[in-house]
Amino acid sequence: AYNKYLKDSSLVFQLKADQKKNESESNLALNLKGSNVLNFYTKANKDVVKLASPELSEKVYSIKTDALLKKLGMEDGNAKKKELENLTRKELLQSLDAYFSLVKATTTKDNLTTSKGKLTFTGFQAKEQEVTIYSFRPSKEDVEAFTSKLKDKFKEGDPLYDYLLQVQLGNVAGSQLGMPGGSVSSSAKEEAKKEMDESFQKFCEDLNRTGTKLEWNVYAKGDQLLKIEIKGREQAQNTAAQESSSTEADGKTTDALGVYSYEYWKEGDQVQEALTMKDSADAEGSGFVNEYSTSGDQTKGEFHTIGGERLTLSYEMKGDTKHPLMIPYGTYQITYEGKTTPIEVTKGEKGDTNLVIKDLDLTGGETATVTLNGAKGTNIKAPTGEEVDMTNWDDAQYTNLANELSLSAQKLALQTMQELGLMGNMLGGSY
């Protein structure tokens, strides 16, 4: 009878972040059957990090931020975080424009053709459309010239390169939450840079090898872009799918390049979009279809996957108000393997927001309803107590603290189970 113990129980996470001050404060609270049983508090800025759990210790532990970073084998990431913040949206867009210019410079009257055709959307509502098809078929020289220019540009110091490196290191998420430092070890940065450089090098090699076997098609109606498609040249020439993995004249085996496409169609208030990946033009492949309509401040639609076990998300969103998890107000239904889970995001009684997940499966055939409550302007009460500075501690002192907190946690768990009547249930009886 899990619901008996889940009633009036909650896990509450509060977070206050100030990006300008480079400071964050948080508290994680566990409530069981209406009683608050455990809290874990943290406060961090560029100078100091404080930790406390009143139920486990009467003390508040602190350590200087630079000492903590050094203890963890990490360097001060403030400089890197500053660099990241200086990568403005405008600079990133300018960098992307420069990359698009490289692509545009590759097209010539010899490798770009225009034709008329018809397009039937992957979705089930749009009608067949008369379209203009722009087909790009690069030569070996075109591809090699493009990758050479790409290699010259995509290096450390380029805004896009630097931004993607920070994303890989996790600094972007940290800066958005106002976390201090955005710190990483020198070895972690070098490893991330090495992995990204190797991935990019492989991408260029693969593009040089397969680029001439690709056809890039853009479908448009007037000035409206409807579909972008990348597919194997053999497929474009209506060659059987298996021939795309046959033996070439030089005895080497070619790759099955498949078909990759993104489609977008808008008619009135109805929008349909799809991303698909197929081994051949006739295969079902995998991907997703998203169809929705907008009327006033209400958006209603359905998202579903293609290929394999189908996952469907039906949604009806209202207005632009969102839960702190960035999910808009409205109703949702997730269906997978025959099981439907309803979700509702609504305004709470105190101006807060509730995200309610219903019919979650538990063991023994039981289900539960989970509510995630979110609110802006949260008030976090900092624990009081004797402050202990851990800045100059050695490993033995940290080990002793970990052991003390572990024993306190065990005692708290036993005490809580007895007070809430959980111990008797575990032993097969009742108190």
Coordinates of C-alpha atoms in Angstrom, one line a residue:
A1 CA 0.0 0.0 0.0
Y2 CA 2.5 2.6 -1.2
N3 CA -0.1 5.3 -1.6
K4 CA -0.7 5.2 2.2
Y5 CA 2.9 6.4 2.7
L6 CA 3.1 8.6 -0.3
K7 CA 0.1 10.7 0.8
D8 CA 1.2 14.2 1.9
S9 CA 4.8 13.2 0.9
S10 CA 7.0 15.4 -1.3
L11 CA 10.5 16.1 -2.5
V12 CA 10.9 19.9 -2.6
F13 CA 13.8 21.6 -4.4
Q14 CA 14.3 25.4 -4.1
L15 CA 16.8 27.3 -6.1
K16 CA 17.7 31.0 -6.1
A17 CA 20.3 32.0 -8.7
D18 CA 21.8 35.4 -9.4
Q19 CA 23.8 35.5 -12.6
K20 CA 25.1 39.1 -12.1
K21 CA 26.4 38.2 -8.6
N22 CA 27.6 34.8 -9.8
E23 CA 25.8 33.3 -6.8
S24 CA 23.4 30.4 -6.1
E25 CA 21.5 29.2 -3.1
S26 CA 19.4 26.0 -2.9
N27 CA 17.6 23.6 -0.5
L28 CA 16.4 20.1 -1.1
A29 CA 13.8 19.0 1.4
L30 CA 12.2 15.5 1.9
N31 CA 8.7 15.5 3.4
L32 CA 7.1 12.2 4.5
K33 CA 3.4 12.0 5.4
G34 CA 3.3 15.7 6.0
S35 CA 6.5 15.8 8.1
N36 CA 9.7 17.5 7.0
V37 CA 12.4 14.9 7.8
L38 CA 15.5 16.0 5.9
N39 CA 17.0 19.1 4.3
F40 CA 20.2 19.7 2.4
Y41 CA 21.2 23.3 2.0
T42 CA 24.0 24.8 -0.2
K43 CA 25.1 28.3 -1.0
A44 CA 27.9 29.1 -3.4
N45 CA 29.6 32.1 -4.9
K46 CA 33.0 33.1 -6.3
D47 CA 34.4 33.3 -2.7
V48 CA 32.9 30.5 -0.6
V49 CA 30.7 27.4 -0.7
K50 CA 28.5 26.6 2.4
L51 CA 26.9 23.2 3.1
A52 CA 24.4 22.3 5.8
S53 CA 21.9 19.6 6.8
P54 CA 20.3 20.5 10.2
E55 CA 18.9 17.0 10.7
L56 CA 22.4 15.4 10.3
S57 CA 24.6 18.0 11.9
E58 CA 24.2 21.2 14.0
K59 CA 27.1 22.7 12.2
V60 CA 27.4 24.7 8.9
Y61 CA 30.4 23.7 6.8
S62 CA 32.2 26.2 4.6
I63 CA 35.2 26.1 2.2
K64 CA 36.7 28.8 0.1
T65 CA 35.8 28.3 -3.6
D66 CA 39.3 28.4 -4.9
A67 CA 40.4 25.9 -2.3
L68 CA 37.5 23.6 -3.2
L69 CA 38.4 23.8 -6.9
K70 CA 42.0 23.0 -6.1
K71 CA 41.0 20.1 -3.9
L72 CA 39.0 18.6 -6.7
G73 CA 41.9 19.1 -9.1
M74 CA 40.1 21.9 -10.9
E75 CA 41.1 25.4 -12.0
D76 CA 39.2 28.6 -11.5
G77 CA 36.7 28.8 -14.3
N78 CA 35.7 32.4 -13.9
A79 CA 37.8 33.4 -16.9
K80 CA 36.2 30.7 -19.0
K81 CA 32.8 31.7 -17.8
K82 CA 33.5 35.3 -18.7
E83 CA 34.6 34.2 -22.1
L84 CA 31.3 32.2 -22.5
E85 CA 29.2 35.2 -21.4
N86 CA 31.0 37.3 -24.0
L87 CA 29.8 34.9 -26.7
T88 CA 26.8 37.0 -27.5
R89 CA 23.8 35.8 -29.5
K90 CA 24.9 38.3 -32.2
E91 CA 28.4 36.9 -32.4
L92 CA 27.1 33.4 -32.7
L93 CA 24.7 34.3 -35.4
Q94 CA 27.4 36.1 -37.3
S95 CA 29.6 32.9 -37.0
L96 CA 26.7 30.8 -38.3
D97 CA 26.3 33.2 -41.2
A98 CA 29.9 32.7 -42.1
Y99 CA 29.5 29.0 -42.2
F100 CA 26.4 29.3 -44.4
S101 CA 28.4 31.5 -46.7
L102 CA 30.9 28.7 -47.1
V103 CA 28.1 26.4 -48.2
K104 CA 26.7 29.0 -50.5
A105 CA 30.1 29.6 -52.1
T106 CA 30.2 25.9 -53.0
T107 CA 27.2 26.1 -55.3
T108 CA 27.7 26.8 -59.0
K109 CA 25.7 26.7 -62.2
D110 CA 27.2 23.2 -62.8
N111 CA 26.1 21.6 -59.5
L112 CA 22.9 23.4 -58.7
T113 CA 19.8 22.6 -60.8
T114 CA 16.1 23.7 -60.6
S115 CA 13.0 21.7 -61.5
K116 CA 9.3 21.5 -60.9
G117 CA 7.7 18.6 -59.0
K118 CA 5.2 17.5 -56.4
L119 CA 5.5 17.0 -52.6
T120 CA 3.3 14.9 -50.4
F121 CA 3.9 15.5 -46.8
T122 CA 4.8 12.7 -44.3
G123 CA 1.8 13.7 -42.2
F124 CA -1.7 12.7 -43.0
Q125 CA -3.5 16.0 -43.5
A126 CA -1.6 18.1 -46.0
K127 CA -2.5 17.7 -49.7
E128 CA 0.0 17.1 -52.5
Q129 CA 1.7 20.3 -53.4
E130 CA 3.2 21.7 -56.6
V131 CA 6.8 22.8 -55.6
T132 CA 10.1 24.0 -57.0
I133 CA 13.0 21.6 -56.3
Y134 CA 16.5 23.0 -55.9
S135 CA 19.0 20.1 -56.2
F136 CA 22.7 20.4 -55.2
R137 CA 25.0 17.6 -56.5
P138 CA 28.6 18.5 -55.6
S139 CA 31.7 17.1 -57.4
K140 CA 34.7 15.7 -55.5
E141 CA 36.5 19.0 -56.0
D142 CA 33.6 20.9 -54.6
V143 CA 33.4 18.8 -51.5
E144 CA 37.2 18.9 -50.9
A145 CA 37.3 22.7 -51.3
F146 CA 34.4 23.1 -48.9
T147 CA 36.0 20.8 -46.1
S148 CA 39.3 22.6 -46.6
K149 CA 37.7 26.0 -45.9
L150 CA 35.8 24.4 -43.0
K151 CA 39.0 23.2 -41.4
D152 CA 40.5 26.6 -41.6
K153 CA 37.6 28.2 -39.8
F154 CA 36.4 25.7 -37.2
K155 CA 39.2 26.2 -34.6
E156 CA 39.7 27.5 -31.1
G157 CA 38.9 31.2 -31.1
D158 CA 36.0 30.9 -33.5
P159 CA 32.8 31.8 -31.6
L160 CA 30.9 28.7 -32.7
Y161 CA 33.8 26.4 -31.8
D162 CA 34.3 28.0 -28.4
Y163 CA 30.6 27.9 -27.6
L164 CA 30.3 24.2 -28.6
L165 CA 33.3 23.4 -26.4
Q166 CA 31.7 25.1 -23.4
V167 CA 28.5 23.2 -24.1
Q168 CA 30.4 20.0 -24.0
L169 CA 32.1 21.0 -20.8
G170 CA 28.8 21.8 -19.2
N171 CA 29.5 25.5 -18.6
V172 CA 26.5 26.8 -20.5
A173 CA 24.0 25.1 -18.1
G174 CA 26.0 26.3 -15.1
S175 CA 26.1 29.9 -16.3
Q176 CA 22.4 29.9 -16.9
L177 CA 21.8 28.9 -13.3
G178 CA 24.1 31.5 -11.9
M179 CA 26.5 28.8 -10.7
P180 CA 29.9 30.1 -9.6
G181 CA 33.1 29.4 -11.5
G182 CA 31.9 27.3 -14.4
S183 CA 35.0 25.4 -13.5
V184 CA 36.6 22.5 -15.2
S185 CA 40.0 20.8 -14.8
S186 CA 42.7 21.5 -17.4
S187 CA 42.7 17.8 -18.3
A188 CA 38.9 17.8 -18.7
K189 CA 39.1 20.7 -21.1
E190 CA 41.9 19.2 -23.1
E191 CA 40.1 15.9 -23.3
A192 CA 36.9 17.6 -24.4
K193 CA 38.8 19.6 -27.0
K194 CA 40.5 16.5 -28.3
E195 CA 37.2 14.6 -28.6
M196 CA 35.6 17.5 -30.5
D197 CA 38.5 17.9 -32.8
E198 CA 38.6 14.2 -33.6
S199 CA 34.9 14.2 -34.2
F200 CA 35.2 17.2 -36.5
Q201 CA 38.1 15.6 -38.4
K202 CA 36.1 12.4 -38.9
F203 CA 33.2 14.4 -40.1
C204 CA 35.3 16.1 -42.7
E205 CA 36.9 12.8 -43.8
D206 CA 33.4 11.2 -44.1
L207 CA 32.2 14.2 -46.1
N208 CA 35.1 13.9 -48.5
R209 CA 34.4 10.2 -48.9
T210 CA 30.6 10.3 -49.2
G211 CA 29.9 13.9 -50.2
T212 CA 29.9 13.2 -53.9
K213 CA 27.4 10.4 -53.3
L214 CA 25.0 12.8 -51.7
E215 CA 22.2 14.8 -53.2
W216 CA 20.8 17.8 -51.3
N217 CA 17.3 18.8 -52.3
V218 CA 15.3 21.9 -51.1
Y219 CA 11.6 22.0 -51.8
A220 CA 9.9 25.3 -51.9
K221 CA 6.5 26.9 -52.8
G222 CA 7.0 30.5 -53.6
D223 CA 9.2 31.9 -50.8
Q224 CA 8.1 29.2 -48.3
L225 CA 10.6 26.5 -47.5
L226 CA 8.8 23.1 -47.2
K227 CA 11.4 20.4 -47.1
I228 CA 15.2 19.9 -46.8
E229 CA 16.3 16.4 -47.9
I230 CA 19.7 14.7 -48.0
K231 CA 20.0 11.3 -49.7
G232 CA 22.4 8.9 -51.4
R233 CA 23.1 9.8 -55.0
E234 CA 22.2 6.2 -55.9
Q235 CA 18.8 6.7 -54.4
A236 CA 18.4 9.9 -56.3
Q237 CA 19.0 8.0 -59.5
N238 CA 16.3 5.5 -58.6
T239 CA 18.9 2.7 -58.2
A240 CA 17.7 -0.2 -56.0
A241 CA 18.5 0.4 -52.3
Q242 CA 20.9 -2.5 -52.1
E243 CA 23.0 -1.0 -54.8
S244 CA 24.0 1.8 -52.5
S245 CA 26.0 -0.8 -50.6
S246 CA 27.3 -2.7 -53.7
T247 CA 30.9 -2.9 -54.9
E248 CA 32.2 0.0 -56.9
A249 CA 34.5 -0.3 -60.0
D250 CA 37.6 0.0 -57.9
G251 CA 36.5 -3.0 -55.8
K252 CA 35.7 -1.0 -52.7
T253 CA 32.3 -1.3 -51.0
T254 CA 30.2 1.8 -50.8
D255 CA 28.1 2.8 -47.8
A256 CA 24.3 2.6 -47.7
L257 CA 23.7 6.4 -47.5
G258 CA 20.0 6.4 -46.9
V259 CA 17.6 9.3 -46.9
Y260 CA 17.5 12.1 -44.3
S261 CA 14.8 14.8 -44.5
Y262 CA 13.2 17.6 -42.5
E263 CA 9.7 18.7 -43.7
Y264 CA 7.6 21.7 -42.7
W265 CA 4.2 22.7 -44.0
K266 CA 1.8 25.5 -42.8
E267 CA -1.7 26.0 -44.1
G268 CA -3.9 28.4 -42.3
D269 CA -3.5 27.7 -38.6
Q270 CA -2.4 24.1 -39.3
V271 CA 1.3 23.3 -39.0
Q272 CA 3.0 19.9 -39.8
E273 CA 6.6 19.0 -39.5
A274 CA 8.6 15.8 -39.6
L275 CA 12.2 14.6 -39.3
T276 CA 12.9 11.2 -40.9
M277 CA 15.9 8.9 -41.4
K278 CA 15.5 6.0 -43.8
D279 CA 17.8 3.3 -45.2
S280 CA 16.0 3.6 -48.6
A281 CA 13.2 5.7 -50.1
D282 CA 10.7 2.9 -49.5
A283 CA 11.6 2.0 -45.9
E284 CA 9.6 3.2 -42.9
G285 CA 12.7 4.5 -41.2
S286 CA 12.7 6.4 -37.9
G287 CA 12.0 9.9 -36.8
F288 CA 9.0 11.9 -35.7
V289 CA 5.9 13.8 -36.9
N290 CA 4.5 16.8 -35.1
E291 CA 1.2 18.3 -36.2
Y292 CA -0.6 21.1 -34.4
S293 CA -2.9 24.0 -34.9
T294 CA -3.0 27.4 -33.1
S295 CA -6.1 29.4 -32.4
G296 CA -5.7 32.5 -30.3
D297 CA -3.6 31.6 -27.3
Q298 CA -4.3 27.9 -27.6
T299 CA -2.2 25.3 -29.3
K300 CA -3.5 21.8 -29.9
G301 CA -1.6 18.9 -31.5
E302 CA 0.1 15.6 -31.5
F303 CA 3.7 14.4 -31.6
H304 CA 4.6 10.8 -32.5
T305 CA 7.6 8.8 -33.3
I306 CA 8.1 6.8 -36.5
G307 CA 9.6 3.3 -36.5
G308 CA 9.8 0.8 -33.6
E309 CA 7.4 1.1 -30.6
R310 CA 5.4 4.2 -31.2
L311 CA 5.4 7.0 -28.6
T312 CA 2.7 9.6 -28.8
L313 CA 2.4 12.9 -27.0
S314 CA -1.0 14.6 -27.4
Y315 CA -1.0 18.2 -26.1
E316 CA -3.3 21.2 -25.6
M317 CA -1.3 24.2 -24.4
K318 CA -2.8 27.5 -23.3
G319 CA -1.1 30.9 -23.3
D320 CA 2.6 31.5 -22.7
T321 CA 2.7 30.9 -18.9
K322 CA 5.0 28.0 -18.1
H323 CA 6.0 25.8 -15.1
P324 CA 9.5 26.5 -13.9
L325 CA 10.5 23.4 -15.8
M326 CA 9.5 25.4 -18.9
I327 CA 6.5 23.2 -19.7
P328 CA 3.5 25.5 -20.8
Y329 CA 0.2 25.4 -19.0
G330 CA -2.2 22.8 -20.5
T331 CA -3.0 19.1 -20.7
Y332 CA -0.8 16.4 -22.1
Q333 CA -1.1 12.6 -22.7
I334 CA 1.9 10.4 -23.2
T335 CA 1.1 7.0 -24.7
Y336 CA 3.7 4.2 -25.0
E337 CA 3.4 0.4 -25.1
G338 CA -0.4 0.7 -24.6
K339 CA -0.1 2.7 -21.4
T340 CA -1.4 6.3 -21.3
T341 CA -0.1 8.8 -18.7
P342 CA -2.0 12.1 -18.3
I343 CA -0.2 15.2 -17.3
E344 CA -1.7 18.6 -16.4
V345 CA 0.1 21.9 -15.8
T346 CA -2.1 24.5 -14.0
K347 CA -2.0 27.5 -11.8
G348 CA -1.7 26.7 -8.1
E349 CA -3.7 28.1 -5.2
K350 CA -1.0 30.6 -4.2
G351 CA 0.0 31.9 -7.6
D352 CA 2.4 29.0 -8.0
T353 CA 2.3 26.3 -10.7
N354 CA 1.5 22.6 -10.4
L355 CA 2.6 19.9 -12.8
V356 CA 0.5 16.8 -12.0
I357 CA 1.5 13.4 -13.4
K358 CA -1.3 10.9 -13.0
D359 CA -1.5 7.1 -13.1
L360 CA 2.2 6.4 -12.6
D361 CA 2.8 2.7 -12.3
L362 CA 4.0 1.3 -9.0
T363 CA 4.8 -2.4 -8.1
G364 CA 1.9 -4.6 -7.2
G365 CA -0.4 -3.0 -9.7
E366 CA -0.8 0.2 -7.8
T367 CA -0.6 3.7 -9.4
A368 CA 0.3 7.0 -8.0
T369 CA -0.2 10.7 -8.7
V370 CA 2.9 13.0 -8.5
T371 CA 2.7 16.7 -8.2
L372 CA 5.7 18.9 -9.0
N373 CA 5.0 22.4 -7.6
G374 CA 7.0 25.3 -8.8
A375 CA 7.1 29.0 -7.9
K376 CA 9.2 32.1 -8.6
G377 CA 10.6 34.2 -5.8
T378 CA 11.2 31.3 -3.5
N379 CA 12.3 32.1 0.1
I380 CA 15.1 29.9 1.3
K381 CA 15.9 30.0 5.1
A382 CA 19.6 29.5 5.7
P383 CA 20.4 27.0 8.6
T384 CA 22.1 28.5 11.6
G385 CA 24.9 26.9 13.7
E386 CA 28.6 26.9 14.4
E387 CA 30.4 27.5 11.1
V388 CA 33.3 25.1 10.5
D389 CA 35.9 26.1 7.9
M390 CA 37.1 23.1 5.9
T391 CA 39.5 25.1 3.7
N392 CA 42.7 23.6 5.2
W393 CA 41.4 20.2 6.0
D394 CA 43.3 17.0 5.0
D395 CA 41.8 13.8 3.6
A396 CA 41.4 12.2 7.0
Q397 CA 39.2 15.0 8.2
Y398 CA 37.0 14.7 5.2
T399 CA 36.7 11.0 5.7
N400 CA 35.8 11.4 9.4
L401 CA 33.1 13.9 8.5
A402 CA 31.6 11.5 5.8
N403 CA 31.5 8.7 8.4
E404 CA 29.8 11.0 11.0
L405 CA 27.1 12.1 8.5
S406 CA 26.6 8.5 7.4
L407 CA 25.9 7.4 11.0
S408 CA 23.6 10.4 11.5
A409 CA 21.7 9.5 8.3
Q410 CA 21.2 5.9 9.5
K411 CA 19.9 7.0 12.9
L412 CA 17.5 9.5 11.2
A413 CA 16.2 6.9 8.8
L414 CA 15.4 4.4 11.6
Q415 CA 13.8 7.1 13.8
T416 CA 11.7 8.3 10.9
M417 CA 10.5 4.8 9.9
Q418 CA 9.4 4.2 13.5
E419 CA 7.6 7.5 13.9
L420 CA 5.7 7.1 10.7
G421 CA 4.9 3.4 11.2
L422 CA 7.1 2.2 8.3
M423 CA 9.2 -0.2 10.3
G424 CA 6.2 -2.4 11.2
N425 CA 5.2 -2.6 7.6
M426 CA 8.7 -3.7 6.5
L427 CA 8.7 -6.5 9.2
G428 CA 5.3 -7.7 8.2
G429 CA 3.4 -6.3 11.2
S430 CA 2.0 -3.0 12.3
Y431 CA 2.6 -0.5 15.1

